[in-house]
């Protein structure tokens, strides 16, 4: 029997699927897979349908995020995609957690760039006591001076860690699933997919929002990509950063270049269909893999990083502002989303 989604495709439209999502229906695995596996000639139709969902919940607004690599390198984990891991030979800076002045200066830059959220990131399996105290000290000061939302990415967290971050004023914790449970062992052996989910549960139980997404282009299958999108839906993650692998020389995944702009756009659209009202962020690797089609990504996604990433450069902030303006969209730090 042909599925309802296949009937929609057969009649030349993805809008029937969007209608069902807008009516409150959750799409299934086969339907999500059909988006990823659609012919590239259907990309514009898929994006048009995804945009209707995006517009329902976020209008034409774009939320900006600013990322600060507060501690670089020196990580004991063996994540194959990461230039900061213990098995990486990439020439990245190595330093312990930055001092107050540098963290505050980065917060100033975040505010100047119209970012809604300041993302404070360290490379580590999990935070040590010195790092926890540094975060607990700096977060209230940043929020008082710049009125930024704070997202902390500190690795694996205990229940106590999560409670302390909540008490310090952290709004959201980032801890990416990165890929599917099935594929996870192919990219990391020093911790498990279950370890990452446990951290997310600690964060949720402490009363903070969840930021969790993944990386496309690490040798995973379409099924793995869909599994990740479905898992994030199950976890009710508030914010989903979708990265496209930047295969840095010196990492085990160097040379991986399997992505096309069309596939990246279909992936973004699929994540929007599966997680219709969530914040969906175009993250690392967009400049490399979307290239001249970057603006189209914002018809599915509603947020993006402005500036550089952890160890790689992004495009100049002005290029992002120009792109947003040319689309007729607007940068906003307003917490309220558009519902009509």
Coordinates of C-alpha atoms in Angstrom, one line a residue:
X1 CA 0.0 0.0 0.0
X2 CA 1.3 3.4 -0.9
X3 CA 1.8 5.8 2.0
X4 CA 0.0 9.1 2.3
X5 CA 3.4 10.8 1.9
X6 CA 4.1 8.9 -1.3
X7 CA 0.7 9.9 -2.6
X8 CA 1.6 13.6 -1.8
X9 CA 4.8 13.2 -3.7
X10 CA 3.2 11.4 -6.6
X11 CA 0.8 14.3 -7.1
X12 CA 3.8 16.7 -7.2
X13 CA 3.4 18.5 -3.8
X14 CA 4.8 18.4 -0.3
X15 CA 2.2 20.7 1.0
X16 CA -0.1 17.9 1.9
X17 CA 2.5 16.7 4.3
X18 CA 2.9 20.2 5.7
X19 CA -0.9 20.5 6.1
X20 CA -0.9 17.4 8.3
X21 CA 2.0 18.7 10.4
X22 CA 0.3 22.1 10.8
X23 CA -2.9 20.2 11.9
X24 CA -0.9 18.7 14.7
X25 CA 0.0 15.4 13.2
X26 CA 3.5 13.9 13.8
X27 CA 5.1 12.5 10.6
X28 CA 6.6 9.0 10.7
X29 CA 9.9 7.4 9.7
X30 CA 8.9 6.6 6.1
X31 CA 7.7 10.1 5.6
X32 CA 10.9 11.6 7.0
X33 CA 13.0 9.3 4.9
X34 CA 11.0 10.3 1.8
X35 CA 12.2 13.9 2.3
X36 CA 15.9 12.9 2.4
X37 CA 15.5 10.6 -0.6
X38 CA 13.5 12.9 -2.7
X39 CA 14.9 13.9 -6.1
X40 CA 17.0 17.0 -6.0
X41 CA 14.6 18.6 -8.4
X42 CA 12.0 18.7 -5.6
X43 CA 14.2 20.7 -3.2
X44 CA 12.4 24.0 -3.8
X45 CA 9.0 22.4 -3.3
X46 CA 10.1 20.7 -0.1
X47 CA 11.5 24.0 1.2
X48 CA 8.4 25.9 0.4
X49 CA 6.4 23.4 2.4
X50 CA 8.9 23.5 5.3
X51 CA 8.7 27.3 5.2
X52 CA 5.0 27.2 5.9
X53 CA 5.7 25.3 9.1
X54 CA 8.6 27.5 10.1
X55 CA 6.5 30.6 9.5
X56 CA 3.6 29.3 11.6
X57 CA 5.9 29.1 14.7
X58 CA 8.6 31.6 14.1
X59 CA 7.4 34.0 11.4
X60 CA 10.3 35.6 9.5
X61 CA 12.4 36.0 12.6
X62 CA 16.0 34.8 13.0
X63 CA 17.7 34.3 16.3
X64 CA 21.5 34.7 16.4
X65 CA 23.9 32.8 18.6
X66 CA 27.5 33.6 19.5
X67 CA 29.9 30.8 20.3
X68 CA 32.9 31.2 22.6
X69 CA 35.5 28.4 22.9
X70 CA 36.2 29.0 26.6
X71 CA 38.6 26.1 26.8
X72 CA 40.3 24.6 23.8
X73 CA 41.9 21.2 23.1
X74 CA 43.1 19.0 25.9
X75 CA 40.1 16.7 25.6
X76 CA 40.4 13.1 26.7
X77 CA 37.6 11.8 24.5
X78 CA 38.1 10.2 21.0
X79 CA 35.2 11.8 19.0
X80 CA 36.3 11.2 15.4
X81 CA 34.9 14.5 14.1
X82 CA 36.5 16.8 16.6
X83 CA 39.8 18.6 16.1
X84 CA 40.1 19.0 19.9
X85 CA 40.0 15.2 20.7
X86 CA 42.9 13.2 22.1
X87 CA 43.3 11.4 18.7
X88 CA 43.3 14.5 16.6
X89 CA 46.5 15.9 15.0
X90 CA 44.8 19.1 13.9
X91 CA 46.8 22.2 14.8
X92 CA 44.4 23.8 17.2
X93 CA 45.1 26.1 20.1
X94 CA 45.3 24.5 23.5
X95 CA 44.4 26.5 26.6
X96 CA 42.6 26.1 29.9
X97 CA 39.4 28.0 30.7
X98 CA 39.7 31.6 29.9
X99 CA 39.9 34.3 32.5
X100 CA 37.0 36.7 33.4
X101 CA 38.2 39.5 31.2
X102 CA 38.2 37.4 28.0
X103 CA 34.9 35.8 28.8
X104 CA 33.3 39.2 29.5
X105 CA 34.8 40.7 26.3
X106 CA 33.3 37.9 24.3
X107 CA 30.0 38.6 25.9
X108 CA 30.3 42.2 24.8
X109 CA 30.9 41.1 21.2
X110 CA 27.9 38.8 21.4
X111 CA 25.7 41.7 22.4
X112 CA 27.1 43.9 19.7
X113 CA 26.3 41.3 17.1
X114 CA 22.7 41.2 18.2
X115 CA 23.0 37.7 19.5
X116 CA 20.2 36.3 21.6
X117 CA 22.4 33.7 23.3
X118 CA 26.0 33.5 24.4
X119 CA 27.2 29.9 24.1
X120 CA 30.0 29.1 26.6
X121 CA 31.8 25.9 25.5
X122 CA 34.7 23.9 26.9
X123 CA 36.5 20.9 25.5
X124 CA 36.3 18.2 28.2
X125 CA 34.7 14.9 29.1
X126 CA 33.0 16.9 31.8
X127 CA 33.7 20.0 33.9
X128 CA 36.2 19.9 36.8
X129 CA 35.6 21.9 39.9
X130 CA 37.7 24.9 38.8
X131 CA 35.7 25.1 35.5
X132 CA 32.4 24.8 37.3
X133 CA 33.3 27.6 39.7
X134 CA 34.4 29.8 36.8
X135 CA 31.1 29.3 35.0
X136 CA 29.1 29.9 38.2
X137 CA 31.0 33.1 38.8
X138 CA 30.9 34.6 35.2
X139 CA 27.3 33.7 34.2
X140 CA 25.5 36.1 36.7
X141 CA 27.9 38.9 35.7
X142 CA 27.3 38.4 32.0
X143 CA 23.5 38.3 32.4
X144 CA 23.5 41.4 34.6
X145 CA 25.6 43.5 32.2
X146 CA 24.4 42.3 28.8
X147 CA 21.1 40.6 29.3
X148 CA 22.1 37.7 27.2
X149 CA 20.7 34.2 27.4
X150 CA 23.4 31.7 28.4
X151 CA 23.9 28.3 26.9
X152 CA 26.6 26.2 28.5
X153 CA 28.3 23.3 26.8
X154 CA 30.5 21.6 29.3
X155 CA 30.5 17.9 28.3
X156 CA 28.9 15.1 30.3
X157 CA 27.1 16.4 33.4
X158 CA 26.1 14.8 36.7
X159 CA 22.8 15.7 38.4
X160 CA 24.8 18.0 40.8
X161 CA 26.4 19.8 37.9
X162 CA 23.1 20.5 36.3
X163 CA 21.6 21.8 39.5
X164 CA 24.5 24.1 40.1
X165 CA 24.3 25.5 36.5
X166 CA 20.6 26.1 37.0
X167 CA 21.3 28.0 40.3
X168 CA 24.0 30.1 38.5
X169 CA 21.5 31.3 36.0
X170 CA 22.3 29.2 33.0
X171 CA 19.2 29.1 30.7
X172 CA 20.1 26.2 28.5
X173 CA 22.6 23.4 28.2
X174 CA 24.0 22.2 24.9
X175 CA 24.9 18.5 24.6
X176 CA 24.5 17.1 21.1
X177 CA 23.4 13.6 20.4
X178 CA 25.6 14.0 17.2
X179 CA 24.2 11.0 15.4
X180 CA 21.9 8.0 15.9
X181 CA 22.4 5.5 18.6
X182 CA 23.2 2.9 16.0
X183 CA 26.0 5.0 14.4
X184 CA 27.4 6.4 17.6
X185 CA 30.0 3.7 18.2
X186 CA 31.5 4.5 14.8
X187 CA 32.4 8.0 15.8
X188 CA 33.3 7.6 19.5
X189 CA 34.3 4.9 21.9
X190 CA 35.2 6.7 25.1
X191 CA 31.6 7.4 26.0
X192 CA 28.2 6.1 24.8
X193 CA 25.0 7.5 23.3
X194 CA 23.3 6.5 26.5
X195 CA 25.8 8.7 28.4
X196 CA 24.8 11.7 26.3
X197 CA 21.1 11.1 26.9
X198 CA 21.7 10.8 30.6
X199 CA 23.2 14.3 30.6
X200 CA 20.2 15.6 28.8
X201 CA 17.9 14.0 31.4
X202 CA 19.9 15.7 34.2
X203 CA 19.6 19.0 32.5
X204 CA 15.8 18.6 32.0
X205 CA 15.3 17.5 35.6
X206 CA 17.2 20.6 36.8
X207 CA 14.7 22.8 35.0
X208 CA 16.9 24.1 32.1
X209 CA 16.1 24.0 28.4
X210 CA 17.8 21.4 26.2
X211 CA 19.9 22.3 23.2
X212 CA 20.9 19.2 21.3
X213 CA 21.4 18.4 17.7
X214 CA 24.0 16.6 15.5
X215 CA 26.3 16.5 12.6
X216 CA 25.4 15.4 9.1
X217 CA 28.1 13.9 6.9
X218 CA 30.0 11.4 9.2
X219 CA 29.3 8.3 7.2
X220 CA 25.8 7.8 8.6
X221 CA 22.8 6.5 6.6
X222 CA 19.6 8.3 5.9
X223 CA 18.0 6.1 8.6
X224 CA 20.6 7.4 11.1
X225 CA 19.7 11.0 10.3
X226 CA 16.0 10.3 10.7
X227 CA 16.7 8.3 13.9
X228 CA 18.4 11.4 15.4
X229 CA 15.6 13.7 14.4
X230 CA 13.0 11.4 15.9
X231 CA 15.1 11.0 19.1
X232 CA 15.3 14.8 19.5
X233 CA 11.5 15.0 19.1
X234 CA 11.0 12.3 21.8
X235 CA 13.3 14.3 24.1
X236 CA 11.3 17.5 23.4
X237 CA 14.5 19.4 22.8
X238 CA 13.9 23.2 22.6
X239 CA 16.8 24.0 20.3
X240 CA 18.3 21.9 17.6
X241 CA 21.7 22.9 16.1
X242 CA 22.3 21.0 12.8
X243 CA 25.9 20.9 11.8
X244 CA 27.4 19.8 8.5
X245 CA 30.7 18.0 8.9
X246 CA 33.8 20.2 8.5
X247 CA 36.3 17.4 7.9
X248 CA 39.3 19.0 9.5
X249 CA 42.7 17.7 8.5
X250 CA 44.2 15.7 11.3
X251 CA 41.0 14.1 12.4
X252 CA 39.9 10.6 11.6
X253 CA 37.1 11.9 9.4
X254 CA 39.4 14.1 7.3
X255 CA 38.6 13.9 3.6
X256 CA 34.9 13.1 4.1
X257 CA 33.1 15.1 1.6
X258 CA 29.9 13.3 0.8
X259 CA 27.4 16.1 1.2
X260 CA 25.8 18.2 -1.4
X261 CA 23.9 21.5 -0.9
X262 CA 20.7 19.8 -2.0
X263 CA 21.0 17.1 0.6
X264 CA 21.8 19.6 3.4
X265 CA 18.7 21.5 2.5
X266 CA 16.6 18.4 2.5
X267 CA 18.0 17.5 5.9
X268 CA 17.1 20.9 7.3
X269 CA 13.6 20.6 5.9
X270 CA 13.2 17.1 7.4
X271 CA 14.2 18.3 10.8
X272 CA 11.6 21.1 10.5
X273 CA 8.9 18.6 9.5
X274 CA 9.8 16.3 12.4
X275 CA 10.2 19.1 15.0
X276 CA 7.8 21.7 13.7
X277 CA 7.8 24.2 16.5
X278 CA 11.4 23.8 17.7
X279 CA 14.2 26.3 17.2
X280 CA 16.3 24.9 14.4
X281 CA 19.8 26.3 13.9
X282 CA 22.0 26.2 10.9
X283 CA 25.4 25.5 12.5
X284 CA 29.0 24.6 11.7
X285 CA 29.8 23.7 8.1
X286 CA 27.0 25.7 6.5
X287 CA 29.5 27.9 4.6
X288 CA 31.3 24.8 3.2
X289 CA 28.4 22.6 2.2
X290 CA 25.5 25.0 1.5
X291 CA 27.8 27.5 -0.2
X292 CA 25.8 29.9 -2.4
X293 CA 22.5 28.2 -1.3
X294 CA 23.0 29.3 2.4
X295 CA 20.0 31.7 2.3
X296 CA 17.6 28.8 1.3
X297 CA 18.5 27.1 4.6
X298 CA 16.7 29.8 6.5
X299 CA 13.4 28.8 4.9
X300 CA 13.5 25.7 7.2
X301 CA 15.8 26.9 10.0
X302 CA 15.1 30.0 12.2
X303 CA 18.4 30.5 13.9
X304 CA 22.1 30.6 13.1
X305 CA 25.5 31.3 14.7
X306 CA 27.0 34.7 13.9
X307 CA 30.8 34.7 13.7
X308 CA 33.3 31.8 14.2
X309 CA 32.8 28.3 15.5
X310 CA 35.0 26.4 18.0
X311 CA 38.1 26.0 16.0
X312 CA 37.0 27.0 12.5
X313 CA 36.0 30.3 11.0
X314 CA 32.6 31.3 9.9
X315 CA 31.7 33.9 7.3
X316 CA 31.9 37.6 8.3
X317 CA 29.0 38.7 10.4
X318 CA 28.0 41.4 7.9
X319 CA 27.5 38.6 5.3
X320 CA 25.0 37.0 7.7
X321 CA 23.2 40.3 8.3
X322 CA 23.0 40.9 4.5
X323 CA 21.7 37.4 3.9
X324 CA 18.9 37.8 6.5
X325 CA 17.9 41.2 5.2
X326 CA 17.9 40.1 1.6
X327 CA 15.5 37.3 2.5
X328 CA 13.1 39.9 4.1
X329 CA 13.7 38.3 7.5
X330 CA 14.6 40.1 10.7
X331 CA 17.0 39.5 13.6
X332 CA 15.1 39.4 16.9
X333 CA 16.0 38.6 20.5
X334 CA 12.3 38.5 21.4
X335 CA 11.5 35.3 23.3
X336 CA 8.0 35.2 21.9
X337 CA 7.4 33.2 18.7
X338 CA 4.8 34.0 16.1
X339 CA 1.8 31.7 16.3
X340 CA -0.4 32.9 13.5

